[in-house]
PDB file of C-alpha atoms in Angstrom:
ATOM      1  CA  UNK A  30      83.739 -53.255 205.956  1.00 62.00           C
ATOM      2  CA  UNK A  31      87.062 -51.424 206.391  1.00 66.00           C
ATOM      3  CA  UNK A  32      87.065 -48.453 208.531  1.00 67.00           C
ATOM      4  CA  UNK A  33      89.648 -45.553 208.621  1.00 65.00           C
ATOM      5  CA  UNK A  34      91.029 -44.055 211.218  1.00 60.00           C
ATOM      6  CA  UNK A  35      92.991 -40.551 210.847  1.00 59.00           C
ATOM      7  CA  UNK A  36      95.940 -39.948 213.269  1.00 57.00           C
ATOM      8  CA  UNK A  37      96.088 -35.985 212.312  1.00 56.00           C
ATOM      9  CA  UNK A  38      96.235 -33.322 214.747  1.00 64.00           C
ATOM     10  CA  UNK A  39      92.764 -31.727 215.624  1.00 62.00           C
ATOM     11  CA  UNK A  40      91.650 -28.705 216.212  1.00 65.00           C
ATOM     12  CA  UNK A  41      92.687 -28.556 219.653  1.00 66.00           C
ATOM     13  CA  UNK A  42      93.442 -24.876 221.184  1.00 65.00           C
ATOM     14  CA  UNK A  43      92.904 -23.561 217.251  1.00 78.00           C
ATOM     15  CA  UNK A  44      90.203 -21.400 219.130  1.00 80.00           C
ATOM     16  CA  UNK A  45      92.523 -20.018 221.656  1.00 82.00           C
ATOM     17  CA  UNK A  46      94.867 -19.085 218.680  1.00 80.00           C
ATOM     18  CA  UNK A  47      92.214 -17.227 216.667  1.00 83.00           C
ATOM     19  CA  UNK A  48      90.625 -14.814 219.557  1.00 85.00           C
ATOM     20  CA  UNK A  49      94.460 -14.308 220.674  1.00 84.00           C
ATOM     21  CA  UNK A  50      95.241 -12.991 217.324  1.00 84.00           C
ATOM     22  CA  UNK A  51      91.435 -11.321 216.938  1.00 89.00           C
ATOM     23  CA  UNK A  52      91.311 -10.081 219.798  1.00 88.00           C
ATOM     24  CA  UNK A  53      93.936  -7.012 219.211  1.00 86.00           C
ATOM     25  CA  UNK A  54      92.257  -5.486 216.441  1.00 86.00           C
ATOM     26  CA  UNK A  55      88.971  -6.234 217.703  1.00 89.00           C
ATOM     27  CA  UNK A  56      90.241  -3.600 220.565  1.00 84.00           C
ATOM     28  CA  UNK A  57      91.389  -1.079 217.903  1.00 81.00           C
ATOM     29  CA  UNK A  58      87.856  -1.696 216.149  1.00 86.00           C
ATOM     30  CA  UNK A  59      85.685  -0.764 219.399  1.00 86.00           C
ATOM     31  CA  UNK A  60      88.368   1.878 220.205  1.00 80.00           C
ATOM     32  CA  UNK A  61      87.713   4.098 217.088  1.00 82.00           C
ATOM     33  CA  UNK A  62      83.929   3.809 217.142  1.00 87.00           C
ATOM     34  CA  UNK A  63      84.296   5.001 220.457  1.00 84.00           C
ATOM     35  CA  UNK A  64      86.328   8.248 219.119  1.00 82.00           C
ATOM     36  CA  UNK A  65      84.258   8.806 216.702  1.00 86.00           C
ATOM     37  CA  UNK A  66      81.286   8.950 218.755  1.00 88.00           C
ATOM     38  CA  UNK A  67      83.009  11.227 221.167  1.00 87.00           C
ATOM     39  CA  UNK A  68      83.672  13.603 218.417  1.00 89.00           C
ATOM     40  CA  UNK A  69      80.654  13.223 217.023  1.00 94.00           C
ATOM     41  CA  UNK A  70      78.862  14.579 220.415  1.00 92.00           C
ATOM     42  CA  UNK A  71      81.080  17.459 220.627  1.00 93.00           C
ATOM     43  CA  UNK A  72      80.682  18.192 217.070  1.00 96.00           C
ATOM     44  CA  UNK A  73      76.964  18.434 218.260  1.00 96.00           C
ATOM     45  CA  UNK A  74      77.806  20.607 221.311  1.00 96.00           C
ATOM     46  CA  UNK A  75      79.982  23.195 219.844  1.00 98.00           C
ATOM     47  CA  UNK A  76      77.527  23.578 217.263  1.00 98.00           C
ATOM     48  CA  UNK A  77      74.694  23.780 219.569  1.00 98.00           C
ATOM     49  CA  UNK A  78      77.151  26.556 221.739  1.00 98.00           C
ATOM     50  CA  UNK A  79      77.812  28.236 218.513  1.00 98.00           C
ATOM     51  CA  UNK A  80      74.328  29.335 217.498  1.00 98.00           C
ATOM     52  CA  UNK A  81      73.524  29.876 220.995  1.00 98.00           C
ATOM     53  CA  UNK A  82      76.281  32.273 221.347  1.00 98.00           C
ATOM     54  CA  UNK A  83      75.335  34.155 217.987  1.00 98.00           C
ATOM     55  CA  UNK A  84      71.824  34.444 219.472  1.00 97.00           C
ATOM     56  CA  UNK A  85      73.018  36.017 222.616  1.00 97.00           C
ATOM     57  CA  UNK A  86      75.097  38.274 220.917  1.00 96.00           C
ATOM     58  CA  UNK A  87      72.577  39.792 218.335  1.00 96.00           C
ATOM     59  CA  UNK A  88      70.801  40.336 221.825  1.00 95.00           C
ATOM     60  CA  UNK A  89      73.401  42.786 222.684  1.00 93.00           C
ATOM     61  CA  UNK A  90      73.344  46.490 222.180  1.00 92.00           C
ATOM     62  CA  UNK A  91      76.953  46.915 221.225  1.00 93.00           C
ATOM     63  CA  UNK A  92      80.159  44.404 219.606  1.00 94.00           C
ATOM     64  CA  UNK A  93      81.994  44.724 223.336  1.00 94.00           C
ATOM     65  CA  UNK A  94      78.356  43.360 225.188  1.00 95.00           C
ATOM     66  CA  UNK A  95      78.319  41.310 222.216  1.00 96.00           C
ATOM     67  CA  UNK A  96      81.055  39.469 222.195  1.00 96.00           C
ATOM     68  CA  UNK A  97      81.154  39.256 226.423  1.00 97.00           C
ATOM     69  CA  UNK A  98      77.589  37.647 226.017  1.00 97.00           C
ATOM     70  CA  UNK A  99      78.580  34.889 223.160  1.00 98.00           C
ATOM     71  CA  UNK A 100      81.705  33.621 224.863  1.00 97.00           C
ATOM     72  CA  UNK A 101      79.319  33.402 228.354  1.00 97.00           C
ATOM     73  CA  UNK A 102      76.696  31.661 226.689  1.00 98.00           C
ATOM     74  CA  UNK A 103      79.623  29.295 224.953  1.00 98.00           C
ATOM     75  CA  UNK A 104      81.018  27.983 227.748  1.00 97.00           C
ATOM     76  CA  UNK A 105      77.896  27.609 229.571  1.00 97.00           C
ATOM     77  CA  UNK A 106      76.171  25.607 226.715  1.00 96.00           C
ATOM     78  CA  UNK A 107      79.164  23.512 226.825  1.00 96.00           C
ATOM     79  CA  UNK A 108      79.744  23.034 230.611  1.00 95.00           C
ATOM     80  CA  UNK A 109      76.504  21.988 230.329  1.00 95.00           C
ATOM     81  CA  UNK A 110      76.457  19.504 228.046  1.00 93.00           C
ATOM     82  CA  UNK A 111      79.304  18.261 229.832  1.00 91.00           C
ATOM     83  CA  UNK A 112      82.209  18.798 227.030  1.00 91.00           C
ATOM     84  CA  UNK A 113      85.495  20.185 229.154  1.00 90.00           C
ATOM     85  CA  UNK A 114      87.331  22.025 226.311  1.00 92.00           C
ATOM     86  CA  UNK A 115      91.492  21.981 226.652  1.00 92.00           C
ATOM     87  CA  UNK A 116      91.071  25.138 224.820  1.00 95.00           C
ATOM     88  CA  UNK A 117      87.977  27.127 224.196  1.00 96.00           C
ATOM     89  CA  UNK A 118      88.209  29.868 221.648  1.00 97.00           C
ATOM     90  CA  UNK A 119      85.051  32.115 220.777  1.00 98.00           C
ATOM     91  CA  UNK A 120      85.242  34.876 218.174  1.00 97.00           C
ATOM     92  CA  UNK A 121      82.442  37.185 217.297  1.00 97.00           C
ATOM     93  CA  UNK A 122      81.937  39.366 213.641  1.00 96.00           C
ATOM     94  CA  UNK A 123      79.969  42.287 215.548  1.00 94.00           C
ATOM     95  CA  UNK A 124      80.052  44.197 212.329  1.00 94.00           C
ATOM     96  CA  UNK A 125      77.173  43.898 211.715  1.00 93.00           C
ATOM     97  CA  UNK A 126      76.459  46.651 214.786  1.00 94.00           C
ATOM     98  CA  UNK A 127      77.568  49.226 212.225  1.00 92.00           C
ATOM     99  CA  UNK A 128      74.824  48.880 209.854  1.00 92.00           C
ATOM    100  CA  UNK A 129      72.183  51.806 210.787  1.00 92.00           C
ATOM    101  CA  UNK A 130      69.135  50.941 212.458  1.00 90.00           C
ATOM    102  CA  UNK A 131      66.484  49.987 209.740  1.00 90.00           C
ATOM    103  CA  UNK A 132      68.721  48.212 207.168  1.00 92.00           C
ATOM    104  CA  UNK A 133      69.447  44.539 207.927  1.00 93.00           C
ATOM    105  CA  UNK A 134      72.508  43.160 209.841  1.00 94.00           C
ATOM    106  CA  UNK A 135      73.753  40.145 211.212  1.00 96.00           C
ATOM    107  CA  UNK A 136      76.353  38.770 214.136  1.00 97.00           C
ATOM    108  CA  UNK A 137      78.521  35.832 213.606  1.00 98.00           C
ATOM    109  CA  UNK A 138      79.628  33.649 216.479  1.00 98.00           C
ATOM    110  CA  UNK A 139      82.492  30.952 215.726  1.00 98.00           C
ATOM    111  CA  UNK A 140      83.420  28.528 218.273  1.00 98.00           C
ATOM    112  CA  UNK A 141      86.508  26.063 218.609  1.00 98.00           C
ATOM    113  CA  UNK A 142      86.798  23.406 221.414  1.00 96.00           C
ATOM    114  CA  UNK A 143      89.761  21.342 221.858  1.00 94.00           C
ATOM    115  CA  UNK A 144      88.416  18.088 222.444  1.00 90.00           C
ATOM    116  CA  UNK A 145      90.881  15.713 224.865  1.00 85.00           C
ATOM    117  CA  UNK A 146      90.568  12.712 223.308  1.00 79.00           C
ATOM    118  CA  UNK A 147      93.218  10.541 226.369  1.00 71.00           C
ATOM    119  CA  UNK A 148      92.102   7.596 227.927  1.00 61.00           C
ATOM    120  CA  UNK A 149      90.159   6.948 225.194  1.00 58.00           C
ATOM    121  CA  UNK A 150      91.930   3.165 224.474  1.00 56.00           C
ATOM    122  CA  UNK A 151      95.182   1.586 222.841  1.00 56.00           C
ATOM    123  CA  UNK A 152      94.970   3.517 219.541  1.00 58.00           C
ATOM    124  CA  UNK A 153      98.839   5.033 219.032  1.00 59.00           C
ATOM    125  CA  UNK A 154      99.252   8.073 216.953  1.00 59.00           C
ATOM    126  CA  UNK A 155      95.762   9.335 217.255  1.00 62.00           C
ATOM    127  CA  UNK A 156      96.652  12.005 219.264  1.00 66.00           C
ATOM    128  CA  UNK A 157      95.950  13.439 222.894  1.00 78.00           C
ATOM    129  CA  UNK A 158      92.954  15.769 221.005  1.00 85.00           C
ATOM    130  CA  UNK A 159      91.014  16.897 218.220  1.00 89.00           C
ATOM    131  CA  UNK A 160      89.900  20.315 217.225  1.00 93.00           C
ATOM    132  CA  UNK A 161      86.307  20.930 216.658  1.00 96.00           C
ATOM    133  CA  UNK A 162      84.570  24.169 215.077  1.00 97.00           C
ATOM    134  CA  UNK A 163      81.376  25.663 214.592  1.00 98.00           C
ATOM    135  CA  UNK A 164      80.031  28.675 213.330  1.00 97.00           C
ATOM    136  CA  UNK A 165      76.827  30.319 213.490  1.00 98.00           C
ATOM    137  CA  UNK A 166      74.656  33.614 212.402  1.00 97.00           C
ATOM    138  CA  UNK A 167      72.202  35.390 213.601  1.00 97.00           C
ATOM    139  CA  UNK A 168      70.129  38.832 212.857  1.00 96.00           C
ATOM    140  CA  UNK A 169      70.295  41.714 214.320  1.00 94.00           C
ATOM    141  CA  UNK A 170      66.785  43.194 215.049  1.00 91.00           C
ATOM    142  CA  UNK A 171      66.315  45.758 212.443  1.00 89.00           C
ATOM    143  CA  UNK A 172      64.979  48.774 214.253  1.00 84.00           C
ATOM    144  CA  UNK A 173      66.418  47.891 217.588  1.00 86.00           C
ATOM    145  CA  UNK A 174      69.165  51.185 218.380  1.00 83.00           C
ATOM    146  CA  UNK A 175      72.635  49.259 218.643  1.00 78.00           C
ATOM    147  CA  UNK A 176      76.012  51.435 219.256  1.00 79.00           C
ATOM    148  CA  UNK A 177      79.397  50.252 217.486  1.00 72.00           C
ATOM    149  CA  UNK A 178      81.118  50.752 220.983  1.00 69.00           C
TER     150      UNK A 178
END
């Protein structure tokens, strides 16, 4: 019986090689689901602050109360949900104030949140932020008495 013995290298520190090679865009991996998650909750919250702002709006008697109440609301919806805008921009259609009472009408709230997206991991050329908007309706009460002051 003849045996054979193999005088090869082994697989010594092959391991060590792999995860040091792995182990970069295993970090870029984790990194982007971890954007993408953040954006997708502040997708959710400026959406959320969007409708509630065209709700608190069509509340209002008037565009100026209007559009003081929606951007209010906004920011409050989104301080609370804890999304810190860079830049917070809420724009109201109040036309809808000019309809006369009895006919329907509607108010449209639009919101856009700057979303910081730094310390967020290694991930060059993403960007320091990401723009999210939302829009949202809602109808003014038909035979409530409105003013287009």
């Amino acid at each position: 019986m003849t045996t054979e013995v193999r005088h090869g290298r082994g697989d010594r520190g092959s391991l060590t090689l792999e995860i040091a090679v792995l182990a970069p865009a295993l970090l870029v991996v984790i990194s982007l689901v971890i954007v993408a998650g953040r954006l997708q909750v502040a997708s959710a919250a400026v959406e959320h602050a969007a409708a509630a702002a065209a709700r608190a709006a069509s509340l209002a008697r008037a565009p100026g109360p209007a559009r003081q109440a929606a951007t209010t609301v906004a920011r409050s919806e989104l301080d609370d949900r804890d999304l810190h805008c860079t830049n917070l921009v809420v724009s109201v259609d109040a036309s809808g104030f000019a309809v006369p009472v009895g006919q329907p009408a509607q108010v449209r709230a639009r919101v856009q949140c700057t979303v910081p997206l730094a310390g967020l991991g290694p991930l060059p050329g993403l960007g320091a932020s990401r723009t999210v908007t939302a829009q949202a309706v809602s109808v003014l009460d038909s035979y409530r008495s409105r003013t287009t002051r």
